[in-house]
PDB file of C-alpha atoms in Angstrom:
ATOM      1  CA  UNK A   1     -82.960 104.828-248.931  1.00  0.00           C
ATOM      2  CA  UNK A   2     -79.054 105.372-248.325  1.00  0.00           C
ATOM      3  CA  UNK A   3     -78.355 107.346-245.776  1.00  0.00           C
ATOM      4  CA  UNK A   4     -75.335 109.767-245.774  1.00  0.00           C
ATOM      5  CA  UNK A   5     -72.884 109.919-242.533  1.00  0.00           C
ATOM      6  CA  UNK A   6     -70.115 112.126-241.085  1.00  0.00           C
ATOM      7  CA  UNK A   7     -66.805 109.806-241.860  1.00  0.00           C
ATOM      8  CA  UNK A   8     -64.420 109.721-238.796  1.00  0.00           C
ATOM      9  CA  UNK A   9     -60.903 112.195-239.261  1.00  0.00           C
ATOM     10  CA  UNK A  10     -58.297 110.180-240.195  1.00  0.00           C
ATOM     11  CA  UNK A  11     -56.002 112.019-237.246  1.00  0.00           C
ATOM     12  CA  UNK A  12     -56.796 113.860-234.365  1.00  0.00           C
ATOM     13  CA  UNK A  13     -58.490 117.472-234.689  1.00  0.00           C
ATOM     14  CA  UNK A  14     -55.002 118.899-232.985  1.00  0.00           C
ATOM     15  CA  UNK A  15     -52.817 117.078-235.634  1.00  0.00           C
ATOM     16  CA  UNK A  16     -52.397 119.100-238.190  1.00  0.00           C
ATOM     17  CA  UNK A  17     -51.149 122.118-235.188  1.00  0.00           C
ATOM     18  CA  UNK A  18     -49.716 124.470-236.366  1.00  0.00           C
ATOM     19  CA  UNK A  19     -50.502 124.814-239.854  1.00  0.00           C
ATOM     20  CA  UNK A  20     -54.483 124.007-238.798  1.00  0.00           C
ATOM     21  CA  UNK A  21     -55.583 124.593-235.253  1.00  0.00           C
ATOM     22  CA  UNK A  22     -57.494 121.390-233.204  1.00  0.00           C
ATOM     23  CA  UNK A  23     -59.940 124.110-232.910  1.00  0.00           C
ATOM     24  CA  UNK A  24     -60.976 124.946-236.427  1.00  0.00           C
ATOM     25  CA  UNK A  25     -60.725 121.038-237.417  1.00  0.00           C
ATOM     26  CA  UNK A  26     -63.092 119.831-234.433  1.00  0.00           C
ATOM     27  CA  UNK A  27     -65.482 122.988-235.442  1.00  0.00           C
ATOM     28  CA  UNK A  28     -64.657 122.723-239.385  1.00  0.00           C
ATOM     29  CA  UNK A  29     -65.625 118.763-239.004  1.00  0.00           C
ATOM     30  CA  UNK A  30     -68.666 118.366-235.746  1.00  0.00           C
ATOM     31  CA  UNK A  31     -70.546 121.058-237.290  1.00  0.00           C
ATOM     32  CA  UNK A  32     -70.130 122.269-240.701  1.00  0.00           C
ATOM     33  CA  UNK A  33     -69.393 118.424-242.135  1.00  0.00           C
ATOM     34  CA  UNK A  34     -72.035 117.433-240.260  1.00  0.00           C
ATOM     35  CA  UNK A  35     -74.391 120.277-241.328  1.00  0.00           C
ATOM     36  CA  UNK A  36     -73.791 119.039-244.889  1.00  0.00           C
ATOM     37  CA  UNK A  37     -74.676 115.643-244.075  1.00  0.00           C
ATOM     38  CA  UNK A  38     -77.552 116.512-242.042  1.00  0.00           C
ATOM     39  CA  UNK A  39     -78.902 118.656-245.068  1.00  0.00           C
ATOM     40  CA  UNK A  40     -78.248 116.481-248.075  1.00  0.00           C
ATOM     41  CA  UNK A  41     -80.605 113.343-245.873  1.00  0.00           C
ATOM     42  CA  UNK A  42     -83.082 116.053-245.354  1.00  0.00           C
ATOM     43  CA  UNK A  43     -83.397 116.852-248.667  1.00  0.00           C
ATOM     44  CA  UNK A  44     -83.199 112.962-249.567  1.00  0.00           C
ATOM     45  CA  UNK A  45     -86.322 112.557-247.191  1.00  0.00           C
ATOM     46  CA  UNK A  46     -88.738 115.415-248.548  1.00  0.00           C
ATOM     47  CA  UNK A  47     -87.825 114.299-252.096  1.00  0.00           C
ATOM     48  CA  UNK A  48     -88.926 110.779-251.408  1.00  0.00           C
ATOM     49  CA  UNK A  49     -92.076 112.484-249.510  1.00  0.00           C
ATOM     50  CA  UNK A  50     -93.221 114.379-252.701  1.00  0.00           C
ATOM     51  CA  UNK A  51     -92.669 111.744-254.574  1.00  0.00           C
ATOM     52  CA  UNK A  52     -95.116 109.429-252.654  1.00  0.00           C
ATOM     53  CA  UNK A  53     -97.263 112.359-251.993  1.00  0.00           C
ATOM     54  CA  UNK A  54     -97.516 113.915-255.276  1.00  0.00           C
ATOM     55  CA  UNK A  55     -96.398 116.872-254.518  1.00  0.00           C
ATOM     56  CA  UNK A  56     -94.188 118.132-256.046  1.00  0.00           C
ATOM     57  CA  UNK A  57     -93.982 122.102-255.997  1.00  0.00           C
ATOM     58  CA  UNK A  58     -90.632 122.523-254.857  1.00  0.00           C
ATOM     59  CA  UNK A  59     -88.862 120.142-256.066  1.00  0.00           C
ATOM     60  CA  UNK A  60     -86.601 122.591-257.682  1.00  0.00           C
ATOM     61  CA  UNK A  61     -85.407 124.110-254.369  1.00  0.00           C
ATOM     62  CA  UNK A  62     -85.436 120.397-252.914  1.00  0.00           C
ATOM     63  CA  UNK A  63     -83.160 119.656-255.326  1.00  0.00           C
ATOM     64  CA  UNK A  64     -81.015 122.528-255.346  1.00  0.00           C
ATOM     65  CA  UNK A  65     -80.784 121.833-251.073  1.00  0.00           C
ATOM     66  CA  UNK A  66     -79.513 118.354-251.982  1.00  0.00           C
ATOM     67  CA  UNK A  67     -76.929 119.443-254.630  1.00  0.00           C
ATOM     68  CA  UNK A  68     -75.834 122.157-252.277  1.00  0.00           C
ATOM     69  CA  UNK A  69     -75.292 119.386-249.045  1.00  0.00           C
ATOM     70  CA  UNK A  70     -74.611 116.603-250.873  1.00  0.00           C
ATOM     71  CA  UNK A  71     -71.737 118.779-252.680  1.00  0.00           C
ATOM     72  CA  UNK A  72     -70.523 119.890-249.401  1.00  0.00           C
ATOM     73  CA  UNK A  73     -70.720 116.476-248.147  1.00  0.00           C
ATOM     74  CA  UNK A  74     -68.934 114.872-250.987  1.00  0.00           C
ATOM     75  CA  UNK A  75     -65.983 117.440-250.740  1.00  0.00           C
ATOM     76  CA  UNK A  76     -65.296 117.597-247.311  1.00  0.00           C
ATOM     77  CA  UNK A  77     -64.786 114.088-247.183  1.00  0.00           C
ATOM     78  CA  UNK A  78     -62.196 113.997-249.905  1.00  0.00           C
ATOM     79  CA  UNK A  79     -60.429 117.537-248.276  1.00  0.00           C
ATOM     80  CA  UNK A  80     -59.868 115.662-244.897  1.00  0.00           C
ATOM     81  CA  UNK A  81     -57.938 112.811-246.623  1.00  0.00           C
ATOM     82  CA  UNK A  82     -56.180 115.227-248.836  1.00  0.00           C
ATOM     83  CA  UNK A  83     -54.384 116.244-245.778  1.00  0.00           C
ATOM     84  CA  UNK A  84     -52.304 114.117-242.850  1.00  0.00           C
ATOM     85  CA  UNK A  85     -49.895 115.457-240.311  1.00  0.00           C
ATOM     86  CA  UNK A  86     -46.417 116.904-240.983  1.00  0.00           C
ATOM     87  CA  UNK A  87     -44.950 114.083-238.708  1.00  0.00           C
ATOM     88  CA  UNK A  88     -47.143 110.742-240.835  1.00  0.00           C
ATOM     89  CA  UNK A  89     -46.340 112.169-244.955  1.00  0.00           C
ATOM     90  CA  UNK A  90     -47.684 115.402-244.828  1.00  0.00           C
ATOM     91  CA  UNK A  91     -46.097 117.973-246.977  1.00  0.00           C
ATOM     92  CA  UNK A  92     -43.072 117.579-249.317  1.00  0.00           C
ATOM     93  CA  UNK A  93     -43.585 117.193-252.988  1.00  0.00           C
ATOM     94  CA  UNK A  94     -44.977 114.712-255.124  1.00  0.00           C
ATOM     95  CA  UNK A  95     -43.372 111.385-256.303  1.00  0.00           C
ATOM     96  CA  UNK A  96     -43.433 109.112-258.847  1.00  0.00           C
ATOM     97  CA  UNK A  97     -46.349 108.888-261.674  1.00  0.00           C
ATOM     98  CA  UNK A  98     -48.348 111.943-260.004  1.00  0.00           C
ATOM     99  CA  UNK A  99     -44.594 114.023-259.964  1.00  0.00           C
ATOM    100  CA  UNK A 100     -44.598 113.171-263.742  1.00  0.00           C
ATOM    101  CA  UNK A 101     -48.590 114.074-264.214  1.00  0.00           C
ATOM    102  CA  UNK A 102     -48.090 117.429-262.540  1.00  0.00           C
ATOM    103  CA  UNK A 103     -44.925 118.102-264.837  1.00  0.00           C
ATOM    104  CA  UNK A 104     -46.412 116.455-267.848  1.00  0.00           C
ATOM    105  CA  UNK A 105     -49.267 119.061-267.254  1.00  0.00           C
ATOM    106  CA  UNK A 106     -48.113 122.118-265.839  1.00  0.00           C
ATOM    107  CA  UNK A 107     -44.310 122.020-266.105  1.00  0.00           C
ATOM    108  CA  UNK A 108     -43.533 121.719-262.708  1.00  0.00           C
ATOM    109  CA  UNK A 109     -44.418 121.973-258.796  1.00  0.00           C
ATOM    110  CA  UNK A 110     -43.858 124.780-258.688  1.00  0.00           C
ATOM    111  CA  UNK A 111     -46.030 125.882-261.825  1.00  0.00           C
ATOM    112  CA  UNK A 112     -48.617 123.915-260.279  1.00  0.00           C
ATOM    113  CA  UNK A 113     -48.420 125.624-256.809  1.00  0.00           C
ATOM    114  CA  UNK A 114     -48.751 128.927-258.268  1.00  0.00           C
ATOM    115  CA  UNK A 115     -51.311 128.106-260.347  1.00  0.00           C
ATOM    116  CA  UNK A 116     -53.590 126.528-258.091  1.00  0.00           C
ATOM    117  CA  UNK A 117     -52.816 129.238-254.865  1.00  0.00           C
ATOM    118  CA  UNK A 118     -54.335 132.149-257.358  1.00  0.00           C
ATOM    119  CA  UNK A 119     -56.916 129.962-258.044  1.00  0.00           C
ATOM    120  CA  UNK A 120     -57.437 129.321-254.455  1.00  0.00           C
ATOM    121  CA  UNK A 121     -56.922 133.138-253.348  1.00  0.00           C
ATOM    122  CA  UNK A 122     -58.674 134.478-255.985  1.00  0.00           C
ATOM    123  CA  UNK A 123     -62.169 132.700-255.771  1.00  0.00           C
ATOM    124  CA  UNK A 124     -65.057 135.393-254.929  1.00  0.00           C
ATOM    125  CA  UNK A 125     -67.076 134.445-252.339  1.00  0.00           C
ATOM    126  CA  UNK A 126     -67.043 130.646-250.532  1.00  0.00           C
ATOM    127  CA  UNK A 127     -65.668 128.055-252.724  1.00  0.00           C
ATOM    128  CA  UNK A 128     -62.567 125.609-253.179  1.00  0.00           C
ATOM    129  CA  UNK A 129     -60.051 125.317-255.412  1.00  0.00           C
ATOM    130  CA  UNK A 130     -59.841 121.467-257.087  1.00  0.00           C
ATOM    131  CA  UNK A 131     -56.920 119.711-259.259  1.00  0.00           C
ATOM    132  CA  UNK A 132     -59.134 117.158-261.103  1.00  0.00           C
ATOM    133  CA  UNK A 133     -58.854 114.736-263.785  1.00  0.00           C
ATOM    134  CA  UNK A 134     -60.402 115.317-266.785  1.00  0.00           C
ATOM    135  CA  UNK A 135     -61.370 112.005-268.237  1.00  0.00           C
ATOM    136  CA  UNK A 136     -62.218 113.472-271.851  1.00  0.00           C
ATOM    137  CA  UNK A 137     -58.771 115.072-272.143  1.00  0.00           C
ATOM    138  CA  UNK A 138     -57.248 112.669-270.016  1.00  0.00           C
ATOM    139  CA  UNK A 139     -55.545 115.648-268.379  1.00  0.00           C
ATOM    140  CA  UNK A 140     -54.876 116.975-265.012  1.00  0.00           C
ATOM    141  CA  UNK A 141     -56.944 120.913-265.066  1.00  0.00           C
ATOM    142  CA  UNK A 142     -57.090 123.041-262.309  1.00  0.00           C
ATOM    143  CA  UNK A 143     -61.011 124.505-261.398  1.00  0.00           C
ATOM    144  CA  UNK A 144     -62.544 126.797-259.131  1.00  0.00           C
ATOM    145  CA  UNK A 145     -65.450 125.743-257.324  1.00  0.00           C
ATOM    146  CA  UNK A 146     -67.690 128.131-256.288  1.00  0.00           C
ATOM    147  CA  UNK A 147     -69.915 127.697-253.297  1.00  0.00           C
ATOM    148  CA  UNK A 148     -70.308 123.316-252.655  1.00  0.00           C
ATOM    149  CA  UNK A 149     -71.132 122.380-256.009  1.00  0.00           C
ATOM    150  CA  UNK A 150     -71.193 124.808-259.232  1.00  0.00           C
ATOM    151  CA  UNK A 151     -68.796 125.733-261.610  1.00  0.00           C
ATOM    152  CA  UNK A 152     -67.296 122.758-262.288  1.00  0.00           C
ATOM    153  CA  UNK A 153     -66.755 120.911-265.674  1.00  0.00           C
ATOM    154  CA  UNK A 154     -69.434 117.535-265.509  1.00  0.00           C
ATOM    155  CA  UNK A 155     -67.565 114.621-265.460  1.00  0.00           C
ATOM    156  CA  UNK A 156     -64.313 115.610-264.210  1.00  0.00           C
ATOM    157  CA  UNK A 157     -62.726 113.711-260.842  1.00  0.00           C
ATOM    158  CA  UNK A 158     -61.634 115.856-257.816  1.00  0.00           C
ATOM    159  CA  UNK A 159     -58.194 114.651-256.523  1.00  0.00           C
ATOM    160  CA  UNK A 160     -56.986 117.515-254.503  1.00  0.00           C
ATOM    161  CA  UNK A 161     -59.444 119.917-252.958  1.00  0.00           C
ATOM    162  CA  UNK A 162     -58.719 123.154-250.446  1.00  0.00           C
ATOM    163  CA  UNK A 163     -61.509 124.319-249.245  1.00  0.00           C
ATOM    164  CA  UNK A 164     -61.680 128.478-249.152  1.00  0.00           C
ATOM    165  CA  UNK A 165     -64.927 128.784-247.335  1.00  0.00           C
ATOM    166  CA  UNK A 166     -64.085 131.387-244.106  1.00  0.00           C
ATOM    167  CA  UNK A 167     -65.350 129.247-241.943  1.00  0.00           C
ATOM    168  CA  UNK A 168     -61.669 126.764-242.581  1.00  0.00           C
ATOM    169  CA  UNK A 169     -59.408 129.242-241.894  1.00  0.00           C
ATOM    170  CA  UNK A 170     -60.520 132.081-240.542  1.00  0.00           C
ATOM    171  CA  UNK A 171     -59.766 131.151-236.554  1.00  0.00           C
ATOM    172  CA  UNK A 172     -56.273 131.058-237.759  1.00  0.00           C
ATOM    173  CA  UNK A 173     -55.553 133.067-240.710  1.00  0.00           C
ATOM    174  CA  UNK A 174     -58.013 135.872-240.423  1.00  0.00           C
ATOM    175  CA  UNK A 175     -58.945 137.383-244.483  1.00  0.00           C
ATOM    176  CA  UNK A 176     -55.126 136.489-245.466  1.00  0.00           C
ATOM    177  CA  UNK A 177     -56.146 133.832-247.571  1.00  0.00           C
ATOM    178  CA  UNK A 178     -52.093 133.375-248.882  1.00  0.00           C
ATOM    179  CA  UNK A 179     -50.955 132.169-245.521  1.00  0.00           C
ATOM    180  CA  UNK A 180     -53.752 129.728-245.236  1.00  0.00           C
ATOM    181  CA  UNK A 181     -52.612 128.108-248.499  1.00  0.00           C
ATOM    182  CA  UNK A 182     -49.013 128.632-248.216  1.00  0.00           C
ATOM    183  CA  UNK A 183     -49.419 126.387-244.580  1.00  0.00           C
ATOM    184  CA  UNK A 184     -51.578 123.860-245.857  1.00  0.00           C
ATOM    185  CA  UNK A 185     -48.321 122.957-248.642  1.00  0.00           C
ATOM    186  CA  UNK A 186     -46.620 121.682-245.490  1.00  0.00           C
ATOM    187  CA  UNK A 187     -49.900 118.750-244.851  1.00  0.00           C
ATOM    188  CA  UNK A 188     -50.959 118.294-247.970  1.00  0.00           C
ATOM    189  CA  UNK A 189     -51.175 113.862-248.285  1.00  0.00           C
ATOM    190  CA  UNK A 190     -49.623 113.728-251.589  1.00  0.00           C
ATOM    191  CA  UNK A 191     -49.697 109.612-251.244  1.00  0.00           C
ATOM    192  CA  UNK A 192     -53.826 110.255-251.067  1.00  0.00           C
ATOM    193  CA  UNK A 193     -53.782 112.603-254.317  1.00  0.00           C
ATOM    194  CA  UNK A 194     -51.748 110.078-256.125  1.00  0.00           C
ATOM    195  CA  UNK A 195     -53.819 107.244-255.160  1.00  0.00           C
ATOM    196  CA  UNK A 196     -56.571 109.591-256.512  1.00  0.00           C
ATOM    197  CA  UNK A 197     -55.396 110.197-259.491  1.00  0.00           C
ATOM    198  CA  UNK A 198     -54.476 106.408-260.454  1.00  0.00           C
ATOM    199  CA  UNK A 199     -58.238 105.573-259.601  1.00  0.00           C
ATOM    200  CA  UNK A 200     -59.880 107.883-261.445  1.00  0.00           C
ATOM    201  CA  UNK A 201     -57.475 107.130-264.805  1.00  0.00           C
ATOM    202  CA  UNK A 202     -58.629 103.337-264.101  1.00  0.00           C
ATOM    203  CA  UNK A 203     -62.075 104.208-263.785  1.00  0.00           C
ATOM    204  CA  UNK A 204     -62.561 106.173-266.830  1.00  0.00           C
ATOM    205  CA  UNK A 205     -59.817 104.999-268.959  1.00  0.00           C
ATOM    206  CA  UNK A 206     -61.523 104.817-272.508  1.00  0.00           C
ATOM    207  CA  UNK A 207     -64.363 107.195-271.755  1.00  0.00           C
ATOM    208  CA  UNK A 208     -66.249 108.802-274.978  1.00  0.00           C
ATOM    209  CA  UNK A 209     -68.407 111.306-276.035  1.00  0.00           C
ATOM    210  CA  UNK A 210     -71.201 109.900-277.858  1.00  0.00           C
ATOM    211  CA  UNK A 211     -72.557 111.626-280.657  1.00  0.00           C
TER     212      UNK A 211
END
């Protein structure tokens, strides 16, 4: 049975300084990634165990434990290459066919920041906010996710993900949600979104819905 792991950062936890303290980042990563990961294998294990055992009483909250770590698993693996340091392509705007995308679909940067910070501010509870790629329209939508894993359209790609839990900015940022965004603009890895985005157009270029 796979097994999941905790992927290395791709910088140092002090990297992103001072738009994301070391501190948060070696916290945010060695114990809540890790959490995730530790949860979604338990859940893999005691599924696998009911299976062979027969019983299978709660599968439904076995299942709703993997979702949950698996979801948070999944995420913070894309969030920590969403972002590289101001000093190695961290920040600016985007370029080229994911520029285009973001204009094509929200009529500018700018649109698109504001847009996606109240989406980001205004979640209730733990969540992120996600730019995706919706295969079926073969558009770029914006989506709140609530907790790790619901709320979501099925089938839609997560290219850009911020993750509004407490627990990633509230060392730093205290409950001002708006600064915690507005800094993360200056180390957001727009060569990792775009590289995203042309992936997951490859990948489900020609998708249907059968009927």
């Amino acid at each position: 049975m796979a097994k999941y792991t905790l992927p290395d950062l791709p910088y140092d936890f002090a990297a992103l300084e001072p738009h994301i303290s070391g501190k948060i980042m070696e916290l945010h990563h060695d114990k809540h990634h890790q959490a995730y990961v530790t949860g979604a294998n338990t859940a893999l294990e005691q599924l696998a165990e009911a299976r062979e055992t027969g019983n299978l009483a709660n599968v439904n909250k076995l299942e709703k434990d993997l979702a949950f770590n698996l979801g948070g698993h999944v995420n913070h693996s894309i969030f920590w290459t969403n972002l590289a340091p101001a000093s190695d392509g961290g920040g600016g705007e985007p370029e080229g066919e994911l520029q285009a995308a973001i204009t094509e679909f929200f009529g500018g940067f700018d649109k698109f920041q504001a847009h996606f910070t109240a989406a980001a501010t205004g979640i209730q509870g733990s969540g992120w906010a996600v730019l995706s790629w919706d295969p079926i329209g073969e558009q770029l939508i914006i989506q709140q996710l609530f907790d790790q894993q619901s709320n979501t359209a099925q089938g839609t790609v997560p290219i850009f993900q911020l993750d509004m839990w407490e627990h990633a900015f509230y060392l730093d940022y205290l409950n001002v949600k708006a600064d915690y965004v507005k800094a993360v603009w200056n180390i957001a890895n727009w060569q990792n979104v775009a590289q995203r985005l042309d992936a997951a157009r490859e990948k489900t270029s020609g998708l249907l819905v059968l009927s």
